Amino acid sequence: MTTPNPQFQPSSLLEVVSASTLFQSTAIRRRSCGSFARLDSGRLLMAFRVGTAAVQHNDGAVMLTSSQDNGKHWEEPMPIYAYPGWNCLPMGGIARFTDDFIRLIIGRVIVDRSLGGDEPFNGWYISSIDSHD
């Protein structure tokens, strides 16, 4: 397993305080498109995409997890959106309006590498999931 080693440009206004692998697994997974929100209680919510290979395929699922201790420990991620044959991902991420109204913008695309370019999509769909709890 590779140890994370995030780095910023020397002129960056940000600094890395600590880095760790959140969800260790022996399976090859591609995690991307992370989105965060902090509730008034301090609870952190994180949505992200996970796929079954090191490169992006049409098998991504949107996962949701949370932390009660400022990100030191995270709940086991649970899938909240998947569509067979499509690459599902948080399209706009988590939008926190209030603690009892959170919206997650989700979507799906079909990746078609024969099209070329940076985003070779052959189809797309976007929607949202609202939570009032």
CSV table of N, CA and C in Angstrom, one decimal:
chain,number,residue,atom,x,y,z
A,1,MET,N,0.8,-1.2,0.0
A,1,MET,CA,0.0,0.0,0.0
A,1,MET,C,0.9,1.2,0.0
A,2,THR,N,0.6,2.2,-0.8
A,2,THR,CA,1.3,3.4,-0.9
A,2,THR,C,0.9,4.4,0.2
A,3,THR,N,1.9,5.0,0.8
A,3,THR,CA,1.6,6.0,1.8
A,3,THR,C,1.4,7.4,1.2
A,4,PRO,N,0.3,8.0,1.5
A,4,PRO,CA,0.0,9.3,0.9
A,4,PRO,C,1.0,10.4,1.2
A,5,ASN,N,1.4,11.2,0.2
A,5,ASN,CA,2.4,12.2,0.3
A,5,ASN,C,1.9,13.5,-0.4
A,6,PRO,N,0.9,14.1,0.0
A,6,PRO,CA,0.4,15.3,-0.7
A,6,PRO,C,1.4,16.4,-0.5
A,7,GLN,N,1.5,17.2,-1.6
A,7,GLN,CA,2.4,18.3,-1.6
A,7,GLN,C,1.8,19.5,-2.3
A,8,PHE,N,2.1,20.7,-1.8
A,8,PHE,CA,1.6,22.0,-2.4
A,8,PHE,C,2.9,22.7,-2.9
A,9,GLN,N,2.6,23.6,-3.8
A,9,GLN,CA,3.7,24.5,-4.3
A,9,GLN,C,4.2,25.3,-3.1
A,10,PRO,N,5.5,25.6,-3.1
A,10,PRO,CA,6.1,26.4,-2.0
A,10,PRO,C,5.4,27.7,-1.8
A,11,SER,N,4.8,28.3,-2.8
A,11,SER,CA,4.1,29.6,-2.6
A,11,SER,C,2.7,29.4,-2.2
A,12,SER,N,2.2,28.2,-2.0
A,12,SER,CA,0.8,27.9,-1.6
A,12,SER,C,0.5,28.5,-0.2
A,13,LEU,N,-0.7,29.0,0.0
A,13,LEU,CA,-1.2,29.4,1.3
A,13,LEU,C,-1.6,28.3,2.2
A,14,LEU,N,-1.6,27.1,1.6
A,14,LEU,CA,-2.1,25.9,2.4
A,14,LEU,C,-0.9,25.1,2.8
A,15,GLU,N,-1.0,24.3,3.9
A,15,GLU,CA,0.0,23.4,4.3
A,15,GLU,C,-0.6,22.1,4.7
A,16,VAL,N,0.1,21.0,4.5
A,16,VAL,CA,-0.3,19.7,4.9
A,16,VAL,C,0.0,19.5,6.4
A,17,VAL,N,-1.0,19.2,7.2
A,17,VAL,CA,-0.9,19.0,8.6
A,17,VAL,C,-0.6,17.5,8.9
A,18,SER,N,-1.4,16.6,8.2
A,18,SER,CA,-1.2,15.2,8.3
A,18,SER,C,-1.8,14.5,7.1
A,19,ALA,N,-1.4,13.3,6.8
A,19,ALA,CA,-1.9,12.6,5.7
A,19,ALA,C,-2.0,11.1,6.1
A,20,SER,N,-3.1,10.5,5.7
A,20,SER,CA,-3.3,9.1,6.0
A,20,SER,C,-4.3,8.5,5.0
A,21,THR,N,-4.2,7.2,4.8
A,21,THR,CA,-5.2,6.5,3.9
A,21,THR,C,-6.4,6.3,4.8
A,22,LEU,N,-7.6,6.7,4.3
A,22,LEU,CA,-8.8,6.6,5.1
A,22,LEU,C,-9.4,5.3,5.0
A,23,PHE,N,-9.5,4.6,3.9
A,23,PHE,CA,-10.2,3.3,3.8
A,23,PHE,C,-9.2,2.3,3.1
A,24,GLN,N,-8.4,1.7,4.0
A,24,GLN,CA,-7.5,0.7,3.5
A,24,GLN,C,-8.1,-0.5,2.9
A,25,SER,N,-7.6,-1.0,1.8
A,25,SER,CA,-8.1,-2.2,1.2
A,25,SER,C,-7.0,-2.9,0.4
A,26,THR,N,-7.0,-4.2,0.3
A,26,THR,CA,-6.0,-4.8,-0.6
A,26,THR,C,-6.5,-4.8,-2.1
A,27,ALA,N,-7.8,-4.5,-2.3
A,27,ALA,CA,-8.4,-4.4,-3.6
A,27,ALA,C,-7.9,-3.1,-4.3
A,28,ILE,N,-7.7,-3.2,-5.6
A,28,ILE,CA,-7.4,-2.0,-6.3
A,28,ILE,C,-8.6,-1.2,-6.5
A,29,ARG,N,-8.6,0.1,-6.1
A,29,ARG,CA,-9.8,1.0,-6.2
A,29,ARG,C,-9.3,2.4,-6.6
A,30,ARG,N,-10.2,3.1,-7.3
A,30,ARG,CA,-9.9,4.4,-7.7
A,30,ARG,C,-10.9,5.3,-7.0
A,31,ARG,N,-10.4,6.1,-6.1
A,31,ARG,CA,-11.3,7.0,-5.3
A,31,ARG,C,-11.0,8.5,-5.8
A,32,SER,N,-12.1,9.2,-6.1
A,32,SER,CA,-11.9,10.6,-6.6
A,32,SER,C,-13.2,11.4,-6.3
A,33,CYS,N,-13.1,12.6,-6.8
A,33,CYS,CA,-14.3,13.6,-6.7
A,33,CYS,C,-14.8,13.8,-5.3
A,34,GLY,N,-13.9,13.9,-4.3
A,34,GLY,CA,-14.3,14.1,-3.0
A,34,GLY,C,-15.0,15.5,-2.7
A,35,SER,N,-16.0,15.5,-1.9
A,35,SER,CA,-16.7,16.7,-1.5
A,35,SER,C,-17.0,16.6,0.0
A,36,PHE,N,-16.8,17.7,0.7
A,36,PHE,CA,-17.0,17.8,2.2
A,36,PHE,C,-18.0,18.8,2.6
A,37,ALA,N,-18.6,18.6,3.8
A,37,ALA,CA,-19.4,19.6,4.5
A,37,ALA,C,-19.2,19.4,6.0
A,38,ARG,N,-19.2,20.5,6.7
A,38,ARG,CA,-19.1,20.4,8.2
A,38,ARG,C,-20.5,20.9,8.7
A,39,LEU,N,-21.1,20.1,9.6
A,39,LEU,CA,-22.3,20.5,10.2
A,39,LEU,C,-22.0,21.3,11.5
A,40,ASP,N,-23.0,22.0,12.0
A,40,ASP,CA,-22.8,22.8,13.2
A,40,ASP,C,-22.3,22.0,14.4
A,41,SER,N,-22.6,20.7,14.5
A,41,SER,CA,-22.2,19.9,15.5
A,41,SER,C,-20.7,19.5,15.4
A,42,GLY,N,-20.1,19.8,14.3
A,42,GLY,CA,-18.7,19.5,14.0
A,42,GLY,C,-18.6,18.2,13.2
A,43,ARG,N,-19.7,17.5,13.0
A,43,ARG,CA,-19.7,16.3,12.2
A,43,ARG,C,-19.3,16.6,10.7
A,44,LEU,N,-18.4,15.8,10.2
A,44,LEU,CA,-18.0,16.0,8.8
A,44,LEU,C,-18.7,15.0,7.9
A,45,LEU,N,-19.2,15.4,6.8
A,45,LEU,CA,-19.7,14.5,5.8
A,45,LEU,C,-18.8,14.5,4.6
A,46,MET,N,-18.6,13.4,3.9
A,46,MET,CA,-17.8,13.3,2.7
A,46,MET,C,-18.5,12.4,1.7
A,47,ALA,N,-18.6,12.9,0.5
A,47,ALA,CA,-19.1,12.1,-0.6
A,47,ALA,C,-17.9,11.9,-1.6
A,48,PHE,N,-17.8,10.8,-2.2
A,48,PHE,CA,-16.8,10.6,-3.2
A,48,PHE,C,-17.1,9.4,-4.1
A,49,ARG,N,-16.4,9.3,-5.2
A,49,ARG,CA,-16.6,8.3,-6.2
A,49,ARG,C,-15.6,7.2,-5.9
A,50,VAL,N,-16.0,5.9,-6.1
A,50,VAL,CA,-15.1,4.8,-6.0
A,50,VAL,C,-15.4,3.9,-7.2
A,51,GLY,N,-14.4,3.4,-7.9
A,51,GLY,CA,-14.5,2.5,-9.0
A,51,GLY,C,-13.6,1.3,-8.7
A,52,THR,N,-13.7,0.3,-9.5
A,52,THR,CA,-13.1,-1.0,-9.3
A,52,THR,C,-11.7,-1.2,-9.9
A,53,ALA,N,-11.2,-0.2,-10.5
A,53,ALA,CA,-9.9,-0.3,-11.2
A,53,ALA,C,-9.0,0.9,-11.0
A,54,ALA,N,-7.8,0.8,-11.3
A,54,ALA,CA,-6.8,1.9,-11.1
A,54,ALA,C,-7.1,3.0,-12.1
A,55,VAL,N,-7.7,2.7,-13.3
A,55,VAL,CA,-8.1,3.7,-14.2
A,55,VAL,C,-9.6,3.8,-14.3
A,56,GLN,N,-10.1,4.9,-14.7
A,56,GLN,CA,-11.6,5.2,-14.7
A,56,GLN,C,-12.3,4.3,-15.7
A,57,HIS,N,-13.3,3.6,-15.3
A,57,HIS,CA,-14.2,2.8,-16.1
A,57,HIS,C,-15.6,3.2,-15.9
A,58,ASN,N,-16.5,2.6,-16.6
A,58,ASN,CA,-18.0,2.9,-16.4
A,58,ASN,C,-18.5,2.0,-15.3
A,59,ASP,N,-18.0,2.1,-14.1
A,59,ASP,CA,-18.4,1.3,-12.9
A,59,ASP,C,-18.3,2.1,-11.6
A,60,GLY,N,-18.3,3.4,-11.7
A,60,GLY,CA,-18.2,4.2,-10.5
A,60,GLY,C,-19.4,4.3,-9.7
A,61,ALA,N,-19.3,4.4,-8.4
A,61,ALA,CA,-20.4,4.5,-7.5
A,61,ALA,C,-20.2,5.7,-6.5
A,62,VAL,N,-21.2,6.4,-6.1
A,62,VAL,CA,-21.1,7.5,-5.2
A,62,VAL,C,-21.2,6.9,-3.7
A,63,MET,N,-20.2,7.2,-2.9
A,63,MET,CA,-20.2,6.7,-1.5
A,63,MET,C,-20.3,7.9,-0.6
A,64,LEU,N,-20.9,7.6,0.6
A,64,LEU,CA,-21.0,8.7,1.7
A,64,LEU,C,-20.5,8.1,3.0
A,65,THR,N,-19.7,9.0,3.7
A,65,THR,CA,-19.2,8.6,5.0
A,65,THR,C,-19.2,9.8,5.9
A,66,SER,N,-19.0,9.6,7.2
A,66,SER,CA,-18.9,10.8,8.1
A,66,SER,C,-17.9,10.5,9.2
A,67,SER,N,-17.5,11.6,9.8
A,67,SER,CA,-16.6,11.6,10.9
A,67,SER,C,-17.1,12.5,12.0
A,68,GLN,N,-17.0,12.0,13.3
A,68,GLN,CA,-17.4,12.7,14.5
A,68,GLN,C,-16.2,13.4,15.2
A,69,ASP,N,-15.0,13.1,14.7
A,69,ASP,CA,-13.8,13.6,15.5
A,69,ASP,C,-12.9,14.4,14.6
A,70,ASN,N,-13.4,15.3,13.8
A,70,ASN,CA,-12.7,16.2,12.9
A,70,ASN,C,-11.8,15.4,11.9
A,71,GLY,N,-12.3,14.3,11.4
A,71,GLY,CA,-11.6,13.6,10.4
A,71,GLY,C,-10.5,12.6,10.8
A,72,LYS,N,-10.4,12.4,12.1
A,72,LYS,CA,-9.4,11.4,12.5
A,72,LYS,C,-9.9,9.9,12.2
A,73,HIS,N,-11.1,9.7,12.4
A,73,HIS,CA,-11.7,8.4,12.1
A,73,HIS,C,-13.0,8.6,11.3
A,74,TRP,N,-13.2,7.7,10.3
A,74,TRP,CA,-14.4,7.8,9.4
A,74,TRP,C,-15.2,6.5,9.5
A,75,GLU,N,-16.5,6.7,9.4
A,75,GLU,CA,-17.4,5.6,9.3
A,75,GLU,C,-17.2,4.8,8.0
A,76,GLU,N,-17.5,3.5,8.0
A,76,GLU,CA,-17.4,2.7,6.8
A,76,GLU,C,-18.2,3.4,5.7
A,77,PRO,N,-17.7,3.7,4.5
A,77,PRO,CA,-18.5,4.3,3.5
A,77,PRO,C,-19.6,3.4,3.0
A,78,MET,N,-20.7,4.1,2.7
A,78,MET,CA,-21.9,3.3,2.2
A,78,MET,C,-22.2,3.9,0.8
A,79,PRO,N,-22.6,3.0,-0.1
A,79,PRO,CA,-23.0,3.4,-1.4
A,79,PRO,C,-24.3,4.1,-1.4
A,80,ILE,N,-24.4,5.2,-2.1
A,80,ILE,CA,-25.7,5.9,-2.2
A,80,ILE,C,-26.3,6.1,-3.6
A,81,TYR,N,-25.4,5.9,-4.6
A,81,TYR,CA,-25.8,6.0,-6.0
A,81,TYR,C,-24.9,5.2,-6.9
A,82,ALA,N,-25.5,4.3,-7.6
A,82,ALA,CA,-24.8,3.5,-8.7
A,82,ALA,C,-25.8,3.2,-9.8
A,83,TYR,N,-25.3,3.1,-11.0
A,83,TYR,CA,-26.1,2.7,-12.1
A,83,TYR,C,-25.3,1.8,-13.0
A,84,PRO,N,-25.6,0.6,-13.1
A,84,PRO,CA,-24.8,-0.4,-13.9
A,84,PRO,C,-24.4,0.1,-15.3
A,85,GLY,N,-23.2,0.0,-15.7
A,85,GLY,CA,-22.7,0.4,-17.0
A,85,GLY,C,-22.4,1.9,-17.1
A,86,TRP,N,-22.5,2.6,-16.0
A,86,TRP,CA,-22.3,4.1,-16.0
A,86,TRP,C,-21.2,4.4,-15.0
A,87,ASN,N,-20.5,5.5,-15.1
A,87,ASN,CA,-19.6,6.0,-14.2
A,87,ASN,C,-20.3,7.1,-13.3
A,88,CYS,N,-20.7,6.7,-12.1
A,88,CYS,CA,-21.5,7.6,-11.3
A,88,CYS,C,-20.5,8.4,-10.4
A,89,LEU,N,-20.8,9.7,-10.1
A,89,LEU,CA,-19.9,10.5,-9.3
A,89,LEU,C,-20.6,11.7,-8.7
A,90,PRO,N,-20.1,12.3,-7.7
A,90,PRO,CA,-20.7,13.6,-7.2
A,90,PRO,C,-20.4,14.7,-8.2
A,91,MET,N,-21.4,15.1,-8.9
A,91,MET,CA,-21.2,16.1,-10.0
A,91,MET,C,-20.9,17.5,-9.4
A,92,GLY,N,-21.7,17.9,-8.4
A,92,GLY,CA,-21.5,19.2,-7.8
A,92,GLY,C,-21.1,19.1,-6.3
A,93,GLY,N,-21.2,18.0,-5.8
A,93,GLY,CA,-20.8,17.8,-4.4
A,93,GLY,C,-21.9,18.1,-3.4
A,94,ILE,N,-21.5,18.2,-2.2
A,94,ILE,CA,-22.4,18.4,-1.1
A,94,ILE,C,-22.6,19.9,-0.9
A,95,ALA,N,-23.9,20.3,-0.9
A,95,ALA,CA,-24.3,21.7,-0.6
A,95,ALA,C,-25.1,21.7,0.7
A,96,ARG,N,-24.5,22.3,1.7
A,96,ARG,CA,-25.1,22.4,3.0
A,96,ARG,C,-25.8,23.8,3.1
A,97,PHE,N,-27.2,23.7,3.1
A,97,PHE,CA,-28.0,25.0,3.3
A,97,PHE,C,-28.1,25.2,4.8
A,98,THR,N,-28.5,24.2,5.5
A,98,THR,CA,-28.6,24.2,7.0
A,98,THR,C,-28.3,22.8,7.4
A,99,ASP,N,-28.2,22.6,8.7
A,99,ASP,CA,-27.9,21.2,9.2
A,99,ASP,C,-29.1,20.3,8.9
A,100,ASP,N,-30.3,20.8,8.7
A,100,ASP,CA,-31.4,19.9,8.3
A,100,ASP,C,-31.8,20.0,6.9
A,101,PHE,N,-30.9,20.6,6.0
A,101,PHE,CA,-31.2,20.6,4.6
A,101,PHE,C,-29.9,20.5,3.9
A,102,ILE,N,-29.5,19.3,3.4
A,102,ILE,CA,-28.3,19.1,2.7
A,102,ILE,C,-28.7,18.5,1.3
A,103,ARG,N,-28.0,19.0,0.3
A,103,ARG,CA,-28.3,18.5,-1.1
A,103,ARG,C,-26.9,18.0,-1.6
A,104,LEU,N,-27.0,16.8,-2.2
A,104,LEU,CA,-25.9,16.2,-2.9
A,104,LEU,C,-26.2,16.1,-4.4
A,105,ILE,N,-25.4,16.8,-5.2
A,105,ILE,CA,-25.6,16.8,-6.6
A,105,ILE,C,-24.8,15.6,-7.2
A,106,ILE,N,-25.5,14.7,-7.8
A,106,ILE,CA,-24.9,13.5,-8.3
A,106,ILE,C,-25.2,13.4,-9.8
A,107,GLY,N,-24.4,12.5,-10.5
A,107,GLY,CA,-24.6,12.3,-11.9
A,107,GLY,C,-23.9,11.1,-12.3
A,108,ARG,N,-24.1,10.8,-13.6
A,108,ARG,CA,-23.4,9.7,-14.2
A,108,ARG,C,-23.0,10.0,-15.7
A,109,VAL,N,-21.9,9.4,-16.1
A,109,VAL,CA,-21.4,9.6,-17.5
A,109,VAL,C,-21.0,8.3,-18.0
A,110,ILE,N,-21.0,8.2,-19.3
A,110,ILE,CA,-20.4,7.0,-20.0
A,110,ILE,C,-19.1,7.5,-20.6
A,111,VAL,N,-18.0,6.9,-20.1
A,111,VAL,CA,-16.7,7.2,-20.6
A,111,VAL,C,-16.4,6.4,-21.9
A,112,ASP,N,-16.1,7.1,-23.0
A,112,ASP,CA,-15.8,6.4,-24.2
A,112,ASP,C,-14.4,6.9,-24.7
A,113,ARG,N,-13.4,6.2,-24.4
A,113,ARG,CA,-12.0,6.6,-24.7
A,113,ARG,C,-11.8,6.8,-26.2
A,114,SER,N,-12.6,6.2,-27.1
A,114,SER,CA,-12.4,6.3,-28.5
A,114,SER,C,-12.7,7.7,-29.0
A,115,LEU,N,-13.4,8.5,-28.2
A,115,LEU,CA,-13.7,9.9,-28.5
A,115,LEU,C,-12.4,10.8,-28.4
A,116,GLY,N,-11.5,10.4,-27.5
A,116,GLY,CA,-10.3,11.3,-27.3
A,116,GLY,C,-10.6,12.4,-26.4
A,117,GLY,N,-9.6,13.2,-26.1
A,117,GLY,CA,-9.8,14.4,-25.3
A,117,GLY,C,-9.7,14.1,-23.8
A,118,ASP,N,-9.9,15.2,-23.0
A,118,ASP,CA,-9.8,15.0,-21.5
A,118,ASP,C,-11.0,14.4,-20.9
A,119,GLU,N,-12.2,14.7,-21.4
A,119,GLU,CA,-13.4,14.2,-20.9
A,119,GLU,C,-14.2,13.5,-22.0
A,120,PRO,N,-13.8,12.3,-22.4
A,120,PRO,CA,-14.5,11.6,-23.5
A,120,PRO,C,-15.8,11.0,-23.1
A,121,PHE,N,-16.8,11.8,-22.9
A,121,PHE,CA,-18.1,11.3,-22.4
A,121,PHE,C,-19.1,11.1,-23.6
A,122,ASN,N,-19.8,10.0,-23.6
A,122,ASN,CA,-20.7,9.7,-24.6
A,122,ASN,C,-22.2,9.8,-24.2
A,123,GLY,N,-22.4,10.2,-22.9
A,123,GLY,CA,-23.7,10.4,-22.4
A,123,GLY,C,-23.6,10.9,-21.0
A,124,TRP,N,-24.6,11.6,-20.5
A,124,TRP,CA,-24.5,12.1,-19.1
A,124,TRP,C,-26.0,12.3,-18.6
A,125,TYR,N,-26.0,12.3,-17.2
A,125,TYR,CA,-27.3,12.5,-16.5
A,125,TYR,C,-26.9,13.2,-15.2
A,126,ILE,N,-27.7,14.2,-14.7
A,126,ILE,CA,-27.4,14.8,-13.4
A,126,ILE,C,-28.7,14.9,-12.6
A,127,SER,N,-28.6,14.8,-11.3
A,127,SER,CA,-29.8,14.9,-10.4
A,127,SER,C,-29.3,15.3,-9.1
A,128,SER,N,-30.1,15.2,-8.1
A,128,SER,CA,-29.7,15.6,-6.7
A,128,SER,C,-30.5,14.7,-5.7
A,129,ILE,N,-29.9,14.6,-4.5
A,129,ILE,CA,-30.4,13.9,-3.4
A,129,ILE,C,-30.5,14.9,-2.3
A,130,ASP,N,-31.7,15.0,-1.7
A,130,ASP,CA,-31.9,16.0,-0.6
A,130,ASP,C,-32.0,15.2,0.7
A,131,SER,N,-31.5,15.7,1.8
A,131,SER,CA,-31.6,15.1,3.1
A,131,SER,C,-32.1,16.2,4.1
A,132,HIS,N,-33.1,15.8,4.9
A,132,HIS,CA,-33.6,16.8,5.9
A,132,HIS,C,-33.4,16.2,7.3
A,133,ASP,N,-32.5,15.3,7.4
A,133,ASP,CA,-32.2,14.8,8.8
A,133,ASP,C,-30.7,14.7,8.9
